[in-house]
Structure formats: structure tokens, C-alpha cells
Coordinates of C-alpha atoms in Angstrom, one line a residue:
X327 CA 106.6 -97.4 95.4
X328 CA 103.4 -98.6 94.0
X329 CA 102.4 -102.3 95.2
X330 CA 100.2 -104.6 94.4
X331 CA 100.2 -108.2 96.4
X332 CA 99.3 -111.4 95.3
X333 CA 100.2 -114.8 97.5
X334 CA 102.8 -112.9 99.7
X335 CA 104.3 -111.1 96.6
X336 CA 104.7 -107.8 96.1
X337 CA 105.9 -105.6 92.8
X338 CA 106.5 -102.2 92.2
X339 CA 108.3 -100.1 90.5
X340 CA 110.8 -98.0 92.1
X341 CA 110.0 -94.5 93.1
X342 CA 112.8 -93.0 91.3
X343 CA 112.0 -94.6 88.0
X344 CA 109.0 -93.3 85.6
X345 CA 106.4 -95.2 84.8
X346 CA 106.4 -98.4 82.2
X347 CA 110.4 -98.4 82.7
X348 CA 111.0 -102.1 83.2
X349 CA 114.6 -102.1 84.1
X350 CA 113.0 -100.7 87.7
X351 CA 110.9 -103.6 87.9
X352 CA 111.5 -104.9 91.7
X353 CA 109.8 -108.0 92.5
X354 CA 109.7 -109.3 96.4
X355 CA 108.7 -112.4 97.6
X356 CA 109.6 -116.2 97.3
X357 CA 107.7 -117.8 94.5
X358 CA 109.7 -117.4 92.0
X359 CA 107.5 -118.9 89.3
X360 CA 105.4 -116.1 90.1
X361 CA 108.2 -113.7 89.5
X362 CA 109.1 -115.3 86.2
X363 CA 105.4 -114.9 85.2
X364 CA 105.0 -111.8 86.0
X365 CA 108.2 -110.3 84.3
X366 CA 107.5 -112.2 81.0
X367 CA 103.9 -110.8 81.1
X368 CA 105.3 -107.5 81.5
X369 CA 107.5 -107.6 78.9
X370 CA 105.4 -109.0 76.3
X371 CA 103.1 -106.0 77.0
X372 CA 105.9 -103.7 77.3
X373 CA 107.2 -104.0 73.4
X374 CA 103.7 -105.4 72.2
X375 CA 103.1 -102.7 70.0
X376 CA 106.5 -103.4 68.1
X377 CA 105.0 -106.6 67.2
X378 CA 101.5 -105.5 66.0
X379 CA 101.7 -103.1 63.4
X380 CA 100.3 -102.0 60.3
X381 CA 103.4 -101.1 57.5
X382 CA 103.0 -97.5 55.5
X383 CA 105.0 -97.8 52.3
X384 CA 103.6 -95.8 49.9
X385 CA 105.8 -93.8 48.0
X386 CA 103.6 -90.7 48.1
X387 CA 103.6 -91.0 51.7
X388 CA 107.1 -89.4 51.9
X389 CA 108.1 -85.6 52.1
X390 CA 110.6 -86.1 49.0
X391 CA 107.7 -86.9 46.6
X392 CA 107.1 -83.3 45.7
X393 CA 104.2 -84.0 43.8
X394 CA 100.4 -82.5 45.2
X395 CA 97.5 -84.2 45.5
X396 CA 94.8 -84.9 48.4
X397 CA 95.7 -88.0 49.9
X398 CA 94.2 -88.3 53.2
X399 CA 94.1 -89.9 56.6
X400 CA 91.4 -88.7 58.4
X401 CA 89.5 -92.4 57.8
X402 CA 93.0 -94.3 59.1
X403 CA 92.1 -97.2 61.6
X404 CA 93.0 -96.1 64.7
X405 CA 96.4 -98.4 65.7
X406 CA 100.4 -98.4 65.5
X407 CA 102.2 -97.9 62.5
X408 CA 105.2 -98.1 60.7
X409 CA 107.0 -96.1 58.2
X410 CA 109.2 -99.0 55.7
X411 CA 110.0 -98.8 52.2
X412 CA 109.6 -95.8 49.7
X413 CA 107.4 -93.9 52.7
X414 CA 110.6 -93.9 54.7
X415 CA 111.7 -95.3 57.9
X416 CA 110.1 -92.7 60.4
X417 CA 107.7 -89.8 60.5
X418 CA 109.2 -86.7 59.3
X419 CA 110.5 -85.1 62.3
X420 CA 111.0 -81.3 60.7
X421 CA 108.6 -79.3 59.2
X422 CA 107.8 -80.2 55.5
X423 CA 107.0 -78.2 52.5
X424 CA 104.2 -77.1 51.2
X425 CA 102.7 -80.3 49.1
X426 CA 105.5 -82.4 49.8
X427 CA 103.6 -85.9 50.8
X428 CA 100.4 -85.8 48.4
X429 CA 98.3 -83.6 50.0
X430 CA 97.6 -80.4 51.3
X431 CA 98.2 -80.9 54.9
X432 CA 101.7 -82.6 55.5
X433 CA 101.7 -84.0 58.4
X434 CA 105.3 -84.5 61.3
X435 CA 106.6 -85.0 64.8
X436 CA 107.1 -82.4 66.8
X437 CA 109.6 -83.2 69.1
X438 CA 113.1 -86.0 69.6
X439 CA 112.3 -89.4 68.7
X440 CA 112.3 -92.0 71.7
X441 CA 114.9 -93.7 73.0
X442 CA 114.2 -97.3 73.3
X443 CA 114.2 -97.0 77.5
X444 CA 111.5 -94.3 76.8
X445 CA 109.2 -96.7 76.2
X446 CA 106.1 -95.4 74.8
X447 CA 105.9 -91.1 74.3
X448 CA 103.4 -88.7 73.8
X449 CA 104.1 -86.0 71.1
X450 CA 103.0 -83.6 69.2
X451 CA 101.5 -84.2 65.2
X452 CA 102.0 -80.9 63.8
X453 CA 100.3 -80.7 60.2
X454 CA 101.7 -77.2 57.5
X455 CA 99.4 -75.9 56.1
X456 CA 99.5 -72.4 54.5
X457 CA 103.2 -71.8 54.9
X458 CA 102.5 -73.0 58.9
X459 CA 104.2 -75.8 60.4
X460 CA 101.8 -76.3 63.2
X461 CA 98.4 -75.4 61.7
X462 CA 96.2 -77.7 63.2
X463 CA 97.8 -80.5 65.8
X464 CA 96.9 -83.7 67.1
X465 CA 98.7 -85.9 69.7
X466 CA 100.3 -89.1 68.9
X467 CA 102.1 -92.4 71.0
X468 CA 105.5 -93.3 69.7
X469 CA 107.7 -96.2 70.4
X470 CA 111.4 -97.1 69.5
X471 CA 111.3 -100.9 69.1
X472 CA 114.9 -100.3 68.3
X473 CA 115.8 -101.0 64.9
X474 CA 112.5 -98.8 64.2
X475 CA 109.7 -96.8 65.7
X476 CA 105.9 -97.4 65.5
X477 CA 103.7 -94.7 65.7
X478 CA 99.7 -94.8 67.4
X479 CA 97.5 -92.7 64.7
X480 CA 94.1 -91.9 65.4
X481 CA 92.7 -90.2 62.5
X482 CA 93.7 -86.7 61.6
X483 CA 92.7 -83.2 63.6
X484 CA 89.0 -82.9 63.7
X485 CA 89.0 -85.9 61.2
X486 CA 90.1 -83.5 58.1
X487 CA 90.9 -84.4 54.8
X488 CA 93.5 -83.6 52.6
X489 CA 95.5 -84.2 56.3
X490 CA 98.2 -86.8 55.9
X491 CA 101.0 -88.2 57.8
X492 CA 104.3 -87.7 56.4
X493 CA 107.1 -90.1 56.4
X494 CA 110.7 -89.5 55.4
X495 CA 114.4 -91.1 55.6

């Protein structure tokens, strides 16, 4: 169990448990302000990231648009984001078609969506390109805030154009 001590108190999480699970969260001492603190602080960190957010909702943005162009991400602002309105309500999660979000490059997830006691994942952004639905790759956080997932996006593989992430029902 990892410790860290602070006026007789100790917390940890539980050796069982995997990291940034907070239902593990032991907390051992007798101040129980401190204890009330401390889980409130890690909470509010825990599921910060389903509070600040940047929205994608362009319509273009979503694998059903069908139409080809070269939209691009490789300039995005690195930070979490979320897929509402016309772009969807997630990142495609299966490989698109060729041209199917505006751009040449379509991007997806690799991998099963988070549950929300997953806390934040790693995976996979696989991009088709050329009839290949990992062409170039670049890896991604993802969290389920649980009525919805954000997404961490850091530009695009190598910073490419015509590279764009995909969003879909």
C-alpha cells in the first residue's frame, strides 16, 4: 500500500486496487476533517476532466457525413474533448470509411470504451487511410463521466494534416 503521512494520517490506496480507483481509497487516522478534505480533493481531481471540456459538434466531424474534404486536426489545442450534437456522442469506435468525416485521414478508437470505475484509459487513435484502419496511430486518454466520455487530443500523428478525429452515434 502506498502511504503518504501528514499529522498522524496516513492514505493509501489498497494494494489490490489499480491506481486512480477511488472506491479503494483507505484513510487512517483521527482527524476527520482531514479525511473529509482529502477525499473531496480527490474527487474533484478524480472527474475534473468531465467538467473542463471543449464540445466538438460539427456535423462534418461525424463518420455518416460521407462527404470529402481536408479537414484537419493536427493544430487542435491539446485538452479533453467531447463529441455532442451532429458530431455524435463519442469517437467512432470501428474503423471508418474511406472519406467519411471530411478528410482524408479518419480518425477512431481502438479498443472498449471505459467504464466509469476505469477512470481515465489509455488507447489507441487509429487513423484509415488508403483502405487501412491503422495507418498511422497516436495515443489518446479517455474518460466515462457517465452520461458521456471526454477524450485528451494532442494533435494528430506527427502533426499531419488532412488527419481528423472522427465522431459518430
Amino acid at each position: 500500500m502506498k502511504r503518504l503521512h501528514s499529522n498522524g494520517n496516513t492514505i493509501g490506496f489498497h494494494p489490490d486496487s489499480k491506481v486512480g480507483k477511488l472506491k479503494n481509497l483507505q484513510v487512517h487516522g483521527s482527524n476527520d476533517v482531514f479525511k473529509t478534505l482529502l477525499v473531496l480533493l480527490l474527487f474533484g481531481l478524480f472527474f475534473l476532466q468531465c467538467q473542463n471540456y471543449k464540445n466538438l459538434t460539427s456535423a462534418d466531424r461525424n463518420v455518416n457525413y460521407g462527404k470529402s474534404g481536408v479537414e484537419c486536426d493536427a493544430d487542435i489545442v491539446p485538452g479533453w474533448f467531447r463529441y455532442q450534437g451532429e458530431a455524435g456522442t463519442q469517437m467512432a469506435t470501428t474503423c471508418p470509411p474511406n472519406w467519411s468525416c471530411n478528410s482524408g485521414a479518419n480518425g477512431w478508437m481502438k479498443g472498449e470504451l471505459p467504464s466509469v470505475a476505469d477512470g481515465r484509459v489509455t488507447r489507441m487513435a487509429c487513423f484509415q487511410f488508403n483502405n487501412q484502419c491503422c495507418f498511422y496511430f497516436k495515443y489518446i486518454q479517455v474518460r466515462n463521466c457517465g452520461e458521456y466520455y471526454v477524450y485528451y487530443l494532442n494533435g494528430t500523428p506527427d502533426n499531419k494534416c488532412y488527419v481528423r478525429y472522427c465522431g459518430s452515434d
